[in-house]
mmCIF file of C-alpha atoms and ligand atoms in Angstrom:
data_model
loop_
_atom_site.group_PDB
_atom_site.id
_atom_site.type_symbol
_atom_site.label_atom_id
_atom_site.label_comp_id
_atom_site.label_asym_id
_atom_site.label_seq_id
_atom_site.Cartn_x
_atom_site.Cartn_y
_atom_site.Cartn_z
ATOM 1 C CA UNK K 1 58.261 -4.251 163.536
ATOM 2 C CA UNK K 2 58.922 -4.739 167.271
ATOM 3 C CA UNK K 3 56.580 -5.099 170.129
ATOM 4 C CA UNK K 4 52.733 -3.126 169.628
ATOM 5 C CA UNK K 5 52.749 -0.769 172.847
ATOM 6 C CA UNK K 6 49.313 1.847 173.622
ATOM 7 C CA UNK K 7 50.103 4.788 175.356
ATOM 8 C CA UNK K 8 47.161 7.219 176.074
ATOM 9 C CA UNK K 9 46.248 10.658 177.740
ATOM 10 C CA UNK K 10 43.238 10.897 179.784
ATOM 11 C CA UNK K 11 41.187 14.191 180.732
ATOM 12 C CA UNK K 12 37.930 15.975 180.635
ATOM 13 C CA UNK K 13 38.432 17.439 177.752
ATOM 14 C CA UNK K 14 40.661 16.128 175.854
ATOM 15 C CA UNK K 15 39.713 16.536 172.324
ATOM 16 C CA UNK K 16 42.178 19.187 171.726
ATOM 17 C CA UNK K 17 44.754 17.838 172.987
ATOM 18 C CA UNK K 18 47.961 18.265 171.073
ATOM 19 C CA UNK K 19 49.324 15.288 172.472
ATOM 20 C CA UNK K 20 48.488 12.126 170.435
ATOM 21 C CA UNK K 21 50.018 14.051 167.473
ATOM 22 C CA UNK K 22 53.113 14.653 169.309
ATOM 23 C CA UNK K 23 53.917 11.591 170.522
ATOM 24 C CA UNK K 24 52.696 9.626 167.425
ATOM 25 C CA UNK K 25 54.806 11.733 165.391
ATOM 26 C CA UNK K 26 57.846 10.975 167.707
ATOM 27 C CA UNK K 27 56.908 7.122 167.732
ATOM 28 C CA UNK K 28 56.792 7.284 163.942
ATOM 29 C CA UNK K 29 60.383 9.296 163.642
ATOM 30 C CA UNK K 30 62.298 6.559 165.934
ATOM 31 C CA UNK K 31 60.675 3.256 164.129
ATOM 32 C CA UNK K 32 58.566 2.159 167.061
ATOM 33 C CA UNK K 33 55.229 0.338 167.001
ATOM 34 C CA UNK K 34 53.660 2.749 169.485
ATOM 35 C CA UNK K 35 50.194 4.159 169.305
ATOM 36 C CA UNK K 36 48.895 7.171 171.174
ATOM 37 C CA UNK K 37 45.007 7.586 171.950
ATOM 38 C CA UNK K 38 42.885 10.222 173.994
ATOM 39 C CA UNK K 39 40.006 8.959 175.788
ATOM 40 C CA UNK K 40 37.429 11.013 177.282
ATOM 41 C CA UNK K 41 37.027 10.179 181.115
ATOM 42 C CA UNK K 42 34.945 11.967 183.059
ATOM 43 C CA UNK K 43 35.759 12.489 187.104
ATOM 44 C CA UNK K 44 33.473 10.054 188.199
ATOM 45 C CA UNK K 45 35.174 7.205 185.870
ATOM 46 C CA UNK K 46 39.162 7.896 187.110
ATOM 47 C CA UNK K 47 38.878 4.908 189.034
ATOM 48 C CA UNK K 48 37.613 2.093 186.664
ATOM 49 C CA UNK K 49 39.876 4.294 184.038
ATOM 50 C CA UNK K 50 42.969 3.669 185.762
ATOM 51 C CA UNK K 51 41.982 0.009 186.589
ATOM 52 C CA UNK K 52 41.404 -0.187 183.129
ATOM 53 C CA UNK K 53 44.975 0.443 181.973
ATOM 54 C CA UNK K 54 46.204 -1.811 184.548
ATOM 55 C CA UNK K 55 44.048 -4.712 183.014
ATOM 56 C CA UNK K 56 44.397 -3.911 179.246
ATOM 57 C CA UNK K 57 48.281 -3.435 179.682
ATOM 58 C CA UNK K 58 48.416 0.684 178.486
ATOM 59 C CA UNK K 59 52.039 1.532 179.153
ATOM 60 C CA UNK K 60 52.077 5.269 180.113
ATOM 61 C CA UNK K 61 49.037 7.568 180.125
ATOM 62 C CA UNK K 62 49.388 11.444 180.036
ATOM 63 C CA UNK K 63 46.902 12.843 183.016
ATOM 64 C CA UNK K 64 45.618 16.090 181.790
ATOM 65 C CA UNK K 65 42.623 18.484 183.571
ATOM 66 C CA UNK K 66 40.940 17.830 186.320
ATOM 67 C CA UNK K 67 42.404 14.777 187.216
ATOM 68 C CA UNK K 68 46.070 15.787 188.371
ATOM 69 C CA UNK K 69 45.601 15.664 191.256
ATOM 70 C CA UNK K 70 43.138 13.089 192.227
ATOM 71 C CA UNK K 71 45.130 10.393 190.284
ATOM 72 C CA UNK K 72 47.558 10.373 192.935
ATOM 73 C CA UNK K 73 44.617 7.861 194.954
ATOM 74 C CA UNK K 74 45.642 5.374 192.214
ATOM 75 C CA UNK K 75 49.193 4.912 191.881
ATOM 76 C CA UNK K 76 51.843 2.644 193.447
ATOM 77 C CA UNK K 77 54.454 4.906 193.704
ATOM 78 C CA UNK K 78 55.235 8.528 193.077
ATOM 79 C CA UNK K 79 58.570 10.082 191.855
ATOM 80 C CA UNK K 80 60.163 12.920 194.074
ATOM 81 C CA UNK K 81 58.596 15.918 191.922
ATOM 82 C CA UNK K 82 55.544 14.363 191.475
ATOM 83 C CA UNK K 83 55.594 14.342 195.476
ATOM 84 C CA UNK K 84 56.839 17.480 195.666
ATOM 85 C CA UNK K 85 54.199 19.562 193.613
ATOM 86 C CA UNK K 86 51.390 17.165 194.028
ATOM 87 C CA UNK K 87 49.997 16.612 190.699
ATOM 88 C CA UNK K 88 50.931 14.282 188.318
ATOM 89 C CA UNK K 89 50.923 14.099 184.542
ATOM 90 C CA UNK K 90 52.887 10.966 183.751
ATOM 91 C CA UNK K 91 51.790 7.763 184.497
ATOM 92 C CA UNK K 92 54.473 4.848 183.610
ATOM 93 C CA UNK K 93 52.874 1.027 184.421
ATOM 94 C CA UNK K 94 55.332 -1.216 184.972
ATOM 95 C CA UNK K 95 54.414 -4.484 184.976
ATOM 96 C CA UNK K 96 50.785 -3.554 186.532
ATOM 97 C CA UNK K 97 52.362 -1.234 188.929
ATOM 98 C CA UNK K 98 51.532 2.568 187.881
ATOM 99 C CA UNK K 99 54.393 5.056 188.766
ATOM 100 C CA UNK K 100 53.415 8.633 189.098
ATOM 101 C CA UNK K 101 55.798 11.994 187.270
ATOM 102 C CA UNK K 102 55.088 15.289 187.127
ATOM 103 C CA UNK K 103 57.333 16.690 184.110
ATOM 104 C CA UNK K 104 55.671 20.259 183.639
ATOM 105 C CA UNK K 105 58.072 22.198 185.862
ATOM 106 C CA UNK K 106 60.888 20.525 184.078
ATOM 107 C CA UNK K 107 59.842 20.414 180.653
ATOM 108 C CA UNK K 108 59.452 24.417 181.491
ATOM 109 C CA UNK K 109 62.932 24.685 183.071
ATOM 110 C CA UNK K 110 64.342 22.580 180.023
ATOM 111 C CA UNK K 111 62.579 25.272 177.714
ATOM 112 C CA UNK K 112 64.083 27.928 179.830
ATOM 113 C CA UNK K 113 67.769 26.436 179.855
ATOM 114 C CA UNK K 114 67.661 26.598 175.725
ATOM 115 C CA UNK K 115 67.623 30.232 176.197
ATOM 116 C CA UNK K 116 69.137 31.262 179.455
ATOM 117 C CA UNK K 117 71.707 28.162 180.495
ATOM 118 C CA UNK K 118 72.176 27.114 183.994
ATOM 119 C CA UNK K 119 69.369 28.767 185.899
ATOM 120 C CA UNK K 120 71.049 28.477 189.430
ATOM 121 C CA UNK K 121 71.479 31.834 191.217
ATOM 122 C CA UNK K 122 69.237 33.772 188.185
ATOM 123 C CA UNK K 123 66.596 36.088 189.249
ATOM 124 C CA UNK K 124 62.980 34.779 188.067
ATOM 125 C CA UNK K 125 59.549 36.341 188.381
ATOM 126 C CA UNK K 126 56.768 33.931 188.053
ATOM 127 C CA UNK K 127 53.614 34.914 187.431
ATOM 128 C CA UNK K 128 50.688 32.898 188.251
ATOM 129 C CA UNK K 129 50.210 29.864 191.567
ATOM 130 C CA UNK K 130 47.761 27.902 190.189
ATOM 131 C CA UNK K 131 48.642 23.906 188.853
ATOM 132 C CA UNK K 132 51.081 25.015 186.002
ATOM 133 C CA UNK K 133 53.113 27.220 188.084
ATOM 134 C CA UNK K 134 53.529 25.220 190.652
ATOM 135 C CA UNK K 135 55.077 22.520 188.669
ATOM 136 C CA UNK K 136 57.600 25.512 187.618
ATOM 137 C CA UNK K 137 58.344 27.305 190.784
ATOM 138 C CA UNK K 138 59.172 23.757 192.115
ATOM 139 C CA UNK K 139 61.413 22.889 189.468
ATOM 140 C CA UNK K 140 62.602 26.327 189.633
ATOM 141 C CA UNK K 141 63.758 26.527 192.934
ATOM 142 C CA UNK K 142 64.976 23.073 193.116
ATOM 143 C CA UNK K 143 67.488 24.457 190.352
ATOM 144 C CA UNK K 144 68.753 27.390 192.686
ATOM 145 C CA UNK K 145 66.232 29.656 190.786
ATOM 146 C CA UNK K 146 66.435 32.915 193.200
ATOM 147 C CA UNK K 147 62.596 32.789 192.774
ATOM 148 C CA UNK K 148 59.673 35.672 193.134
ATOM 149 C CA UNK K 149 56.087 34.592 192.841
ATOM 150 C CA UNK K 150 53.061 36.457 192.377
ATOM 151 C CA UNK K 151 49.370 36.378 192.001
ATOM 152 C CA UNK K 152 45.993 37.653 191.646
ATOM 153 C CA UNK K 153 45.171 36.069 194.637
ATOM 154 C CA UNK K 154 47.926 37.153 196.729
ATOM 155 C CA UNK K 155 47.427 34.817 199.552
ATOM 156 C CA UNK K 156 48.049 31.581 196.928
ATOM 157 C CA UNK K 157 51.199 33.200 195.522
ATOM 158 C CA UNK K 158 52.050 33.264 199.404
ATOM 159 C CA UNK K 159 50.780 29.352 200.046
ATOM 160 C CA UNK K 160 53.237 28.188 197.114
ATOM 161 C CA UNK K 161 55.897 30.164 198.300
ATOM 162 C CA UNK K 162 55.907 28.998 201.794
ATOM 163 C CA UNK K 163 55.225 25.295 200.546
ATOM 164 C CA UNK K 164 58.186 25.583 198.371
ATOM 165 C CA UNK K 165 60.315 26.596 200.886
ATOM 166 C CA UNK K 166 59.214 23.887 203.480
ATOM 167 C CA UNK K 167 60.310 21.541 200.667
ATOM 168 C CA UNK K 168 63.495 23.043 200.043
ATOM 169 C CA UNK K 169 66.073 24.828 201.755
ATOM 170 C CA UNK K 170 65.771 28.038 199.848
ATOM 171 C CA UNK K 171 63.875 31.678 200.147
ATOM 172 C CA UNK K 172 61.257 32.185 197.902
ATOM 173 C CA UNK K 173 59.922 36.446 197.351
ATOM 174 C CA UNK K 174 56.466 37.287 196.925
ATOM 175 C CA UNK K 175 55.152 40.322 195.142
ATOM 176 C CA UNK K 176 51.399 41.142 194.777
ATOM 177 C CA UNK K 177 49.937 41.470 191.379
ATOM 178 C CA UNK K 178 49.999 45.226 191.043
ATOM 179 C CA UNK K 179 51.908 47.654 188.609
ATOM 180 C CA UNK K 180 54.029 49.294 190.751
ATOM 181 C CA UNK K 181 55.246 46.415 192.327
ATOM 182 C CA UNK K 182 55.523 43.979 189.581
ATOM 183 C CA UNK K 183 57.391 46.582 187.480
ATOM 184 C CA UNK K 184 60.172 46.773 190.269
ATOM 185 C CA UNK K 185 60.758 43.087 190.705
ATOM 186 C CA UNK K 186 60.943 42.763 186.951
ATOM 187 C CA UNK K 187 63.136 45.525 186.798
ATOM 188 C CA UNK K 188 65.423 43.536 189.220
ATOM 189 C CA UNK K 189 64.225 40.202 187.400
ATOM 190 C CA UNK K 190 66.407 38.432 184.353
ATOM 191 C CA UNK K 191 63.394 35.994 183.374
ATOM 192 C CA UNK K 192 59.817 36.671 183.486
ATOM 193 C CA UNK K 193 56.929 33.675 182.803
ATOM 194 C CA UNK K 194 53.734 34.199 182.527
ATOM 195 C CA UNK K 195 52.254 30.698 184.034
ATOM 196 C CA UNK K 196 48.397 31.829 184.085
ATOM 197 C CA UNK K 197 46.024 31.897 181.944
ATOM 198 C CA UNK K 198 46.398 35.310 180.925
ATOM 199 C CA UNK K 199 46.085 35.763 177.071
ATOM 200 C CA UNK K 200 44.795 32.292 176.060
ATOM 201 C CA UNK K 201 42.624 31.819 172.932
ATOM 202 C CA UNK K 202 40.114 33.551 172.792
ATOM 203 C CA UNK K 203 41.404 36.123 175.407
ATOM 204 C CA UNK K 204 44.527 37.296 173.027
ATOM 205 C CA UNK K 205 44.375 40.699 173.839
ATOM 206 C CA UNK K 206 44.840 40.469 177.444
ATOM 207 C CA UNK K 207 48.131 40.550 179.562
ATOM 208 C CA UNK K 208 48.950 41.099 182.921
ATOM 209 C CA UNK K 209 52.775 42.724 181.797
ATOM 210 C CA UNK K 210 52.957 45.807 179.030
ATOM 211 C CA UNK K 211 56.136 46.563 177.610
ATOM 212 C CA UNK K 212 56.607 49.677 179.357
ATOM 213 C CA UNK K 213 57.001 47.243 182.719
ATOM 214 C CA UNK K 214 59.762 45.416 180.808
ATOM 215 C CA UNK K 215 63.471 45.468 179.429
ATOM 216 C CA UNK K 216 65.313 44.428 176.999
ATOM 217 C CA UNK K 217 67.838 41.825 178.929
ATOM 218 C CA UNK K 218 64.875 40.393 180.282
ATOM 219 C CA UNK K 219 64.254 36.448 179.049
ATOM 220 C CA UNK K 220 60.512 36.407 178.408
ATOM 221 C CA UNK K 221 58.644 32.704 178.594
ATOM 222 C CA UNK K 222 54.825 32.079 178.622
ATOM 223 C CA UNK K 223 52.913 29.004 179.054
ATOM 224 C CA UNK K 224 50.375 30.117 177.173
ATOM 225 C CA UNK K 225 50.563 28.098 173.497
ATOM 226 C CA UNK K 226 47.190 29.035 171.980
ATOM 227 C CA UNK K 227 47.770 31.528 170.209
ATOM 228 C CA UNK K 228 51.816 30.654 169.863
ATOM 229 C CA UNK K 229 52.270 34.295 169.771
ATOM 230 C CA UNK K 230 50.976 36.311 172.524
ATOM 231 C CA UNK K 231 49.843 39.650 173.309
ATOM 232 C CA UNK K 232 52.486 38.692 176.682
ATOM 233 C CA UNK K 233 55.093 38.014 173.841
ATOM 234 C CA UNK K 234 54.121 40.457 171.728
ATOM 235 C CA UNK K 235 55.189 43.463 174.309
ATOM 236 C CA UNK K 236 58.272 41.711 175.108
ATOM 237 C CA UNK K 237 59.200 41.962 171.683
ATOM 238 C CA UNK K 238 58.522 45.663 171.342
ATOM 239 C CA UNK K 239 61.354 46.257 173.713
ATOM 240 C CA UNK K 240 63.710 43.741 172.248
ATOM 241 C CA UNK K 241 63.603 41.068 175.116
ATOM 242 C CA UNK K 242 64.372 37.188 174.138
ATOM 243 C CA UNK K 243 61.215 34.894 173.970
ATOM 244 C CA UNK K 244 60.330 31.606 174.753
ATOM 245 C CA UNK K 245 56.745 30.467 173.352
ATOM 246 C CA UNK K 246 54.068 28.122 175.309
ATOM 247 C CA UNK K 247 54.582 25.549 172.984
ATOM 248 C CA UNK K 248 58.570 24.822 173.904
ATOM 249 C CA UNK K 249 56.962 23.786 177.429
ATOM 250 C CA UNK K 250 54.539 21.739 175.952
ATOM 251 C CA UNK K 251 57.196 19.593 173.741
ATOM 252 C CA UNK K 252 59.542 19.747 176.314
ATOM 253 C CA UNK K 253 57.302 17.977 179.022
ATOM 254 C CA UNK K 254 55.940 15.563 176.203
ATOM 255 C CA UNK K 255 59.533 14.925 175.529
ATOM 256 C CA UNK K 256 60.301 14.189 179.331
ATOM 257 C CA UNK K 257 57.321 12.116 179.237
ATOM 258 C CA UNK K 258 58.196 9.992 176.419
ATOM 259 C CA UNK K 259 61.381 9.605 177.721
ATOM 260 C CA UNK K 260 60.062 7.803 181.052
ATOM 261 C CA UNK K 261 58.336 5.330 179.217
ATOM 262 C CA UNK K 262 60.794 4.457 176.140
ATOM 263 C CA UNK K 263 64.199 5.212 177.694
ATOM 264 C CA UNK K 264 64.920 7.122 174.507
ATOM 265 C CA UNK K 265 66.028 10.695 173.709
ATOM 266 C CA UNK K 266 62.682 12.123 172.061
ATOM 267 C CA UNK K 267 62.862 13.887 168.754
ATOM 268 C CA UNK K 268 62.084 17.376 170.148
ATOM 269 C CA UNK K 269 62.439 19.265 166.245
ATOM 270 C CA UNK K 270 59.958 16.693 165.068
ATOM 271 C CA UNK K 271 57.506 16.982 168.309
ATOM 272 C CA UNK K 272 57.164 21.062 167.458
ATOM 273 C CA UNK K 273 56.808 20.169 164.194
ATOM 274 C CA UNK K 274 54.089 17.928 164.098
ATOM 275 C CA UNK K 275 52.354 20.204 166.668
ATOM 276 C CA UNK K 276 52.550 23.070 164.693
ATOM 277 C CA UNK K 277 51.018 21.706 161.584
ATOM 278 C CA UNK K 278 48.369 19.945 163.883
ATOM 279 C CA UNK K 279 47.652 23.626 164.710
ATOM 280 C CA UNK K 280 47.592 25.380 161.134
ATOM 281 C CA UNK K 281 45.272 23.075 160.050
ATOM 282 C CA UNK K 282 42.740 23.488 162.710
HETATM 283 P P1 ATR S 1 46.407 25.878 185.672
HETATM 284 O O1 ATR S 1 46.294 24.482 186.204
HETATM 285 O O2 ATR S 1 46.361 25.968 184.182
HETATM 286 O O3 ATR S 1 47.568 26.626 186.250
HETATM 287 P P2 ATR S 1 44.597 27.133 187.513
HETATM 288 O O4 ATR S 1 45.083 26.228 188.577
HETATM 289 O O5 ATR S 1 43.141 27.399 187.403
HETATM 290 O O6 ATR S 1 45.053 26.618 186.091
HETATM 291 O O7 ATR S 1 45.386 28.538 187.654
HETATM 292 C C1 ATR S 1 45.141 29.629 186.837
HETATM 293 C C2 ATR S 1 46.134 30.756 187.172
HETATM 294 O O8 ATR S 1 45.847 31.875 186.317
HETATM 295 C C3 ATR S 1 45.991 31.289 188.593
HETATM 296 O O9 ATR S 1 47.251 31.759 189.029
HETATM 297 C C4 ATR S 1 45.002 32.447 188.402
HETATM 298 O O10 ATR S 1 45.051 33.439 189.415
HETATM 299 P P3 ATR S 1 44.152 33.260 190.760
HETATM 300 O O11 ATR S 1 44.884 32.285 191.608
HETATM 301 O O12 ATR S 1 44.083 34.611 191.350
HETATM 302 O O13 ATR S 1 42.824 32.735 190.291
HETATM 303 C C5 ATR S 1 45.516 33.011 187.110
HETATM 304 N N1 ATR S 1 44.523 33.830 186.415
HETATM 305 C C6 ATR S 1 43.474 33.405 185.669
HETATM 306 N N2 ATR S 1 42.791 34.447 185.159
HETATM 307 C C7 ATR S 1 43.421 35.576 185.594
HETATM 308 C C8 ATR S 1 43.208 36.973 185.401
HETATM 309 N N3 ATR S 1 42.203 37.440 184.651
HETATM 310 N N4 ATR S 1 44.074 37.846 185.991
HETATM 311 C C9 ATR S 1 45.100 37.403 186.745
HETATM 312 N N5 ATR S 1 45.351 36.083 186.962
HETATM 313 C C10 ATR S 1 44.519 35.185 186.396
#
């Protein structure tokens, strides 16, 4: 057995979390002595928290809800999406200095290219500009994603839009959240994501798209992973449009995370896996 290394996730709450499974599992599959915790920390404790992992040598911490954001006060460094979108959810300590990633938008876009390929140049409407979609839209447009954004609250759909576009050298549509509207960009739209929280346990019965607003070449992706199958997935099927569940994301940004801090290829099949048997059984 090689070197004992403690990775960790950290949020408010966390008890659900679907992560120590995951990356336990994945530790497990590629014969390393690696052990994955959640602790509990409160907003008020994110400082002596992230002190704490300095001094007791934790490796890499996932940074789940609400402290995304505010984390950034505590690192050393920051990689460029990370800097980008603002919010990180991969810490990486190196040798006491703690190194900040954000790998939602591309453990979406990774999700995304399983289905669709290279995304440059594709039309995609993005639903939602709250934390999770703007870790996609970045990622999004930083692929050459011809990108649309809307929201319930137009003027934030509007906000990410123009912040994306002060970032990058690109030209990012808005569309406000109404039926008319949204059916004609997704009618001019070849991938649609649902990145709010729109249909989440114990809301399954709510969506923000029907299937008479859809088509069938349309590439359909939520973030949404609880239940796996939405009512959002569910009317994409009815008119024969390809899916992508929430929980691809979630492996997918697990995987990128794991790969940061071992500098191996994570075992995606057995990620899923132990994440979907974490959910039967709960
Ligand atoms: P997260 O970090 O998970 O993205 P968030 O930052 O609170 O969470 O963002 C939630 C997203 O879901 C927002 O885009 C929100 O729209 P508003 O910006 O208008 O609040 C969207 N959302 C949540 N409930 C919604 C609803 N019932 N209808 C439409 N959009 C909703």
């Amino acid at each position: 057995m090689g070197e004992i290394k403690t990775f960790a996730i950290i949020g408010d709450p966390v008890k659900h979390s679907l992560s120590p499974v995951m990356h336990n599992a994945a530790f497990q599959e590629l014969g390393l002595n690696y052990f994955y915790v959640a602790f509990r920390v409160p907003p008020d404790s994110l400082r002596e928290s992230m002190e704490g992992i300095r001094a007791l040598g934790i490796k890499g911490v996932n940074v789940t809800i609400p402290h995304k954001i505010s984390v950034l006060d505590y690192l050393d460094e920051l990689g460029k999406s990370a800097r980008m979108i603002g919010a990180v959810n991969t810490v990486k300590n190196e040798n006491g200095r703690l190194l900040g990633f954000n790998t939602d938008g591309r453990g979406a876009l990774k999700a995304l290219e399983e289905k669709v390929g290279d995304i440059d140049g594709i039309p995609v409407l993005l639903l939602g500009a709250g934390g999770a979609a703007r870790a996609i839209a970045f990622s999004l447009a930083q692929s050459g994603a011809e990108l649309t954004i809307s929201n319930r609250t137009f003027s934030k759909a509007e906000d990410l839009a123009d912040s994306i576009e002060n970032e990058i050298e690109t030209k990012v549509n808005r569309v406000p959240l109404e039926r008319e509207k949204l059916k004609r960009a997704i009618d001019q739209g070849d991938v649609l994501i649902n990145a709010t929280s729109v249909g989440m346990h114990p809301n399954e019965n709510k969506t923000l798209v029907t299937s008479d607003m859809m088509h069938s070449d349309l590439v359909v992706k939520d973030i949404v992973y609880k239940p796996i199958k939405t009512r959002f997935l569910k009317e994409a099927d009815k008119v024969g449009a390809d899916t992508i569940d929430g929980l691809s994301m979630l492996v997918h940004q697990g995987a990128k995370s794991f790969e940061i801090w071992t500098d191996q290829e994570a075992p995606i099949g057995v990620m899923r896996e132990a994440i979907e048997e974490a959910m039967e059984s709960e």
